[in-house]
mmCIF file of C-alpha atoms in Angstrom:
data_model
loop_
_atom_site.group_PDB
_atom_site.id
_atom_site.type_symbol
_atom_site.label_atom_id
_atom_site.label_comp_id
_atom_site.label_asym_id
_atom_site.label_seq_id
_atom_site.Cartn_x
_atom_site.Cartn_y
_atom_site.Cartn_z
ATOM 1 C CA UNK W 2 -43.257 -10.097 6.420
ATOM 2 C CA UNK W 3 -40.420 -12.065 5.438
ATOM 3 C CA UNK W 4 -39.980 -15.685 6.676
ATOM 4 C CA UNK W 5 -36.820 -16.387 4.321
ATOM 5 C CA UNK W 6 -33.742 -17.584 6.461
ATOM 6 C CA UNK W 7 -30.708 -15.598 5.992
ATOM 7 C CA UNK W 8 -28.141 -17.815 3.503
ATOM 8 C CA UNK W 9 -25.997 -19.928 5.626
ATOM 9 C CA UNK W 10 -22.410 -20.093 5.512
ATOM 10 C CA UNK W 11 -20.184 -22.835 3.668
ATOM 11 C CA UNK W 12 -19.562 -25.658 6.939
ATOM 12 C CA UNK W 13 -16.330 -25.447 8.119
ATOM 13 C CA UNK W 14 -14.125 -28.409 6.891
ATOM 14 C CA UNK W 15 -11.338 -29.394 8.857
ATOM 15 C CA UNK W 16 -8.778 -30.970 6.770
ATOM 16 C CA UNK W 17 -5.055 -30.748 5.153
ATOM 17 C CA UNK W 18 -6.130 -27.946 3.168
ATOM 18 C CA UNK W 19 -7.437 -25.713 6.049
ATOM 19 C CA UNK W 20 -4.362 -26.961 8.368
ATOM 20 C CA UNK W 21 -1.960 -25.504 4.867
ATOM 21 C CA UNK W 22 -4.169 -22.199 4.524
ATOM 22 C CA UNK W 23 -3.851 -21.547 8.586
ATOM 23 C CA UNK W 24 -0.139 -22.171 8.105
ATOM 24 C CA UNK W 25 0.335 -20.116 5.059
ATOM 25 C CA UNK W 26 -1.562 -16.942 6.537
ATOM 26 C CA UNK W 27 0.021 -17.498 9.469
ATOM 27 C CA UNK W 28 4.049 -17.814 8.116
ATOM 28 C CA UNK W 29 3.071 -14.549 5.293
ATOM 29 C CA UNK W 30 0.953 -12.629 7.455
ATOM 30 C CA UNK W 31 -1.464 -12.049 4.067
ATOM 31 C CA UNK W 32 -5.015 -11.060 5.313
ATOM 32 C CA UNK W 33 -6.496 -8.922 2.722
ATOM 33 C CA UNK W 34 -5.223 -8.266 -0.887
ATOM 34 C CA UNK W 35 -4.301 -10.505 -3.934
ATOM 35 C CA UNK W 36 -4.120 -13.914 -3.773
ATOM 36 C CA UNK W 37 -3.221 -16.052 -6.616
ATOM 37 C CA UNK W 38 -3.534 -19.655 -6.468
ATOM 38 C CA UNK W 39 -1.673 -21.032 -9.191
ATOM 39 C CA UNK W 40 -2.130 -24.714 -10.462
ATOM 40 C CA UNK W 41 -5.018 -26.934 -8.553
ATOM 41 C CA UNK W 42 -5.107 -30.295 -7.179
ATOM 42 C CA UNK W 43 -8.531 -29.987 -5.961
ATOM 43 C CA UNK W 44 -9.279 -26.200 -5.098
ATOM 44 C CA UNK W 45 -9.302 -26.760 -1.411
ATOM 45 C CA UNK W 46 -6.568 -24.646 -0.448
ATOM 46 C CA UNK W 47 -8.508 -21.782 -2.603
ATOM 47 C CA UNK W 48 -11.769 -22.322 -0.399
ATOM 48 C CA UNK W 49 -9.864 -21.844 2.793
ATOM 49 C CA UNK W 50 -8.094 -18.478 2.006
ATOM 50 C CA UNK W 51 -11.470 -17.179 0.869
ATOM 51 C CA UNK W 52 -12.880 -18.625 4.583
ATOM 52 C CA UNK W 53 -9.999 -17.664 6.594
ATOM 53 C CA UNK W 54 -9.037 -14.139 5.479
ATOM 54 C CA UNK W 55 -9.598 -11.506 3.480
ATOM 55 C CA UNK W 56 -8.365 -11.777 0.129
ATOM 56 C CA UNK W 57 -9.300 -11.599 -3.219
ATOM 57 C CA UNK W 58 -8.662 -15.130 -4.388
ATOM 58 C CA UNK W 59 -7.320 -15.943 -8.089
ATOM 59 C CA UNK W 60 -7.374 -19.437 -8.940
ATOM 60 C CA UNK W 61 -5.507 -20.484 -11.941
ATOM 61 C CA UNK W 62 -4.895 -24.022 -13.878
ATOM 62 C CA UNK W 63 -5.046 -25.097 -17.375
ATOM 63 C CA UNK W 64 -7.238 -27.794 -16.843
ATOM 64 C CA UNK W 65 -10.747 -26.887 -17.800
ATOM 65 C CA UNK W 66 -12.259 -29.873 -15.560
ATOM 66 C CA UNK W 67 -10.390 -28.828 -12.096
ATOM 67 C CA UNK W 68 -11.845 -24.912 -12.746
ATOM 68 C CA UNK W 69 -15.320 -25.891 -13.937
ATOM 69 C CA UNK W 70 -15.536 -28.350 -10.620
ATOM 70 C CA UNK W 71 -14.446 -25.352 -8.460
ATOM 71 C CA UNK W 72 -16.401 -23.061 -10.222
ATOM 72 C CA UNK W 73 -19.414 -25.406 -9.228
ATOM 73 C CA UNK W 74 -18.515 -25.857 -5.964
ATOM 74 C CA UNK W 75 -17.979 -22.334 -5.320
ATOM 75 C CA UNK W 76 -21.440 -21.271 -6.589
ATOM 76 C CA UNK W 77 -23.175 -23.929 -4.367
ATOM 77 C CA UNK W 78 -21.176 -22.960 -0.840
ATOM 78 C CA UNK W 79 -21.763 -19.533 -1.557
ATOM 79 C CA UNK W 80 -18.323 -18.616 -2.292
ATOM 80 C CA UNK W 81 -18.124 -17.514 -5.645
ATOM 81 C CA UNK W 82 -18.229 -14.014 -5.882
ATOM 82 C CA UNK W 83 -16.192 -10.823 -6.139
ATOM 83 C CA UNK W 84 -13.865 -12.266 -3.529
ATOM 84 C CA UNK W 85 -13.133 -15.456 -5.698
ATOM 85 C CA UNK W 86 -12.439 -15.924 -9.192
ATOM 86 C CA UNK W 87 -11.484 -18.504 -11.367
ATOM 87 C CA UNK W 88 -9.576 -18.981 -14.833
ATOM 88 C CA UNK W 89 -8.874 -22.022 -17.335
ATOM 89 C CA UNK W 90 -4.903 -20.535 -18.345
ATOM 90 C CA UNK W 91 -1.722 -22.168 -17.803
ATOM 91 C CA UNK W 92 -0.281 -20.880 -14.907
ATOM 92 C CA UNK W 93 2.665 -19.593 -16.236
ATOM 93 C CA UNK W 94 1.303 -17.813 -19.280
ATOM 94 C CA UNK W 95 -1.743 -15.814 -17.497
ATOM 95 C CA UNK W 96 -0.482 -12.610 -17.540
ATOM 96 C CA UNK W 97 -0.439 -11.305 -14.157
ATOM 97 C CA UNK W 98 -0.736 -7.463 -13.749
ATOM 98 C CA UNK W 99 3.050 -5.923 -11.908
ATOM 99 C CA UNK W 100 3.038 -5.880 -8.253
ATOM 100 C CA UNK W 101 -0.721 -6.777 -7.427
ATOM 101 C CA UNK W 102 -0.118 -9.787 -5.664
ATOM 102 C CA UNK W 103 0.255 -9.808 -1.059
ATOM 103 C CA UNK W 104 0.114 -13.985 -1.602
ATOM 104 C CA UNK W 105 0.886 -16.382 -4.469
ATOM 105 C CA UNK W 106 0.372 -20.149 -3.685
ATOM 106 C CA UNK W 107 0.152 -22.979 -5.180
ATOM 107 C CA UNK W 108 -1.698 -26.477 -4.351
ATOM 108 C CA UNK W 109 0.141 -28.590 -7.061
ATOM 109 C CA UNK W 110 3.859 -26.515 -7.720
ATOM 110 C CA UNK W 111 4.485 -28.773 -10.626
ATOM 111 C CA UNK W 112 1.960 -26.998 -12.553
ATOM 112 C CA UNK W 113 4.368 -24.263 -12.047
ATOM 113 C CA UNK W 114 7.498 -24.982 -14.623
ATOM 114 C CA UNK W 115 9.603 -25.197 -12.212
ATOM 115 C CA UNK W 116 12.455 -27.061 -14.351
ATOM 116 C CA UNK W 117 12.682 -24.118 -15.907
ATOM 117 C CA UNK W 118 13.015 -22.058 -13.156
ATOM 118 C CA UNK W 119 14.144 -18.608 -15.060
ATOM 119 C CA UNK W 120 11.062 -18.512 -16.560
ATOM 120 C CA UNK W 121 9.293 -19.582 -13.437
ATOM 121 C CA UNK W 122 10.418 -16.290 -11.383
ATOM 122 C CA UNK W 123 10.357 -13.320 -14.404
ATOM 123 C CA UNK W 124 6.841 -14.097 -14.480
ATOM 124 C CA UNK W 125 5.761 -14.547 -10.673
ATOM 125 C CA UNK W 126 8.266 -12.144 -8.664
ATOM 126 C CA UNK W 127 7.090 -9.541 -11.188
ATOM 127 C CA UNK W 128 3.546 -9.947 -9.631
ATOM 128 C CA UNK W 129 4.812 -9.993 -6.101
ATOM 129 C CA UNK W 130 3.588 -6.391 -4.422
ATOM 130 C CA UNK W 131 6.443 -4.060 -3.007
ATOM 131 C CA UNK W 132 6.565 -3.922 1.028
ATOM 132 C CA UNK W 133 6.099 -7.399 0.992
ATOM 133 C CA UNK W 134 4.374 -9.351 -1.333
ATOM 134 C CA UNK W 135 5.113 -13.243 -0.711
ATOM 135 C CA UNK W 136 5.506 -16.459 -2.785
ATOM 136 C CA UNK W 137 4.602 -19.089 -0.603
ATOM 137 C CA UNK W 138 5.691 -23.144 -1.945
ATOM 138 C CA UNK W 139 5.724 -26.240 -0.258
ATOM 139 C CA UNK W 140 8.483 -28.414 -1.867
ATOM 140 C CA UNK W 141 10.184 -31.391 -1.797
ATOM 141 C CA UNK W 142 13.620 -30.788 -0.567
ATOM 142 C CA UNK W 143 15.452 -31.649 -3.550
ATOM 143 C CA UNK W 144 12.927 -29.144 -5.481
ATOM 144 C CA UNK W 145 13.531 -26.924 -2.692
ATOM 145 C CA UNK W 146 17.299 -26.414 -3.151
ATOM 146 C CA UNK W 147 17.303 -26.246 -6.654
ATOM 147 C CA UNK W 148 14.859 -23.445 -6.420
ATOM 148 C CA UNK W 149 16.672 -21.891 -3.773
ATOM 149 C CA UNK W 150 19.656 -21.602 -5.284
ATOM 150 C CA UNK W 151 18.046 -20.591 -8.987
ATOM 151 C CA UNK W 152 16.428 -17.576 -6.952
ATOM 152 C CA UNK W 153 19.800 -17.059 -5.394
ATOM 153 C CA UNK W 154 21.730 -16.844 -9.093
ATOM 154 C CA UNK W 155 18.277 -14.400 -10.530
ATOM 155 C CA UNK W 156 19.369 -11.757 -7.925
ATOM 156 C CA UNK W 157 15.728 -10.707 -7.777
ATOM 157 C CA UNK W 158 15.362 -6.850 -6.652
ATOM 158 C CA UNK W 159 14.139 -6.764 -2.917
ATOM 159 C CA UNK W 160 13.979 -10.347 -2.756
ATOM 160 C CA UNK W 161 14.373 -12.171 0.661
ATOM 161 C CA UNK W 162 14.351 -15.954 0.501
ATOM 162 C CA UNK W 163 13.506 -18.145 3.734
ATOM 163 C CA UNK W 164 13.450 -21.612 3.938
ATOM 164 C CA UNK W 165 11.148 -23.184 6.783
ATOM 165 C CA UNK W 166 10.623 -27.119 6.713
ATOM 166 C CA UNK W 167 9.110 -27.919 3.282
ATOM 167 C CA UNK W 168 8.054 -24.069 3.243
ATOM 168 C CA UNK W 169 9.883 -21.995 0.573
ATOM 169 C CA UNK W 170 8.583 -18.454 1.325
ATOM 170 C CA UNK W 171 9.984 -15.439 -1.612
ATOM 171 C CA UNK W 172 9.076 -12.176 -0.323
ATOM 172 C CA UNK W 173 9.659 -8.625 -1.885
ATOM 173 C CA UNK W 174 11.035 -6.798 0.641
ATOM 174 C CA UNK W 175 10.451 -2.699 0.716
ATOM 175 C CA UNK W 176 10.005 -0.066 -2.237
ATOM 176 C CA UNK W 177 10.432 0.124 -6.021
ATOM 177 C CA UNK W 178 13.203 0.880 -7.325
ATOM 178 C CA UNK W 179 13.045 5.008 -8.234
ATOM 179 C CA UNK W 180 14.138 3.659 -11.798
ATOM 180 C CA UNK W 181 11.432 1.144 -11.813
ATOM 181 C CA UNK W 182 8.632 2.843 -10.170
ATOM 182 C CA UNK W 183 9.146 5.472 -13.234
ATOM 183 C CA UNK W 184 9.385 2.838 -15.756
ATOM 184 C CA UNK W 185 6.191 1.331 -14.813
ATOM 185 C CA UNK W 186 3.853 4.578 -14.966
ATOM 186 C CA UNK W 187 5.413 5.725 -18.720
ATOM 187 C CA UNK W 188 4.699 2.195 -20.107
ATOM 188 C CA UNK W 189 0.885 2.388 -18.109
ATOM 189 C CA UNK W 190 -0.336 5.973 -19.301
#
């Protein structure tokens, strides 16, 4: 017979992070898919998504202290798994596969390059998922316009931009291009 408890489940924490990750599921409507979690402050935000939806979570930041901690922490709630992973890369240089991603988030958006904003978007929207697929920010307003108005200038295929508080949400809106959706399975096989 066995006597050995079941594992528990992480305790739920109630803080900032799990008031952003309600908010964020809640304004994208992402429940199962990619998620990628680019730069960290602290990993919260990527311990919530894993609690409060279905996703596959990808956390990325180039500081090797921030993943090892969440790596750690991960492991000891239970949360580290094939629903979670974690990478030591700079954000902008990972090399996300094309239009995986339902959510891409961020809990420190300076991590992100977003002075250079050109760069910023030919490597994220490319990532973003067709029929919807969202980048979800929250920005300072000054950042906020000046990223507005650089994704405004890009003219980003199927983009729709909304702006809601400090909330800068990027979606890609409906199919492939037929041009593109070729282009991507010659340069695959």
């Amino acid at each position: 017979m066995n006597n050995e408890s079941p594992p528990k489940s992480p305790p739920e924490i109630q803080d900032s992070w799990s008031q952003k990750a309600d908010e964020i599921l809640k304004r994208t409507g992402a429940k199962a898919g990619y998620a990628y979690v680019l730069g960290l402050e602290n990993g919260r935000l990527v311990e919530e998504l894993v609690r409060r939806s279905d996703l596959r979570v990808v956390a990325v930041d180039e500081n090797p202290e921030k993943t090892d901690a969440l790596r750690k922490r991960l492991a000891a709630s239970g949360l580290l798994g094939p629903r979670v992973s974690v990478f030591t890369a700079s954000p902008l240089d990972f090399g996300y596969p094309p239009y995986i991603a339902e959510l891409i988030v961020s809990e420190r958006p300076a991590a992100l390059g977003l002075d250079s904003p050109k760069t910023f978007l030919d490597e994220i929207y490319e990532a973003l998922r067709p029929y919807g697929g969202v980048l979800c920010l929250e920005l300072p307003p000054e950042r906020l316009t000046s990223l507005s108005a650089a994704i405004e200038v890009a003219s980003l295929e199927n983009a729709h931009l909304e702006r809601d508080g400090s909330l800068l949400l990027l979606a890609r809106q409906g199919a492939l291009p037929v041009g593109r959706v070729k282009q991507v399975w010659t340069t695959r096989g």
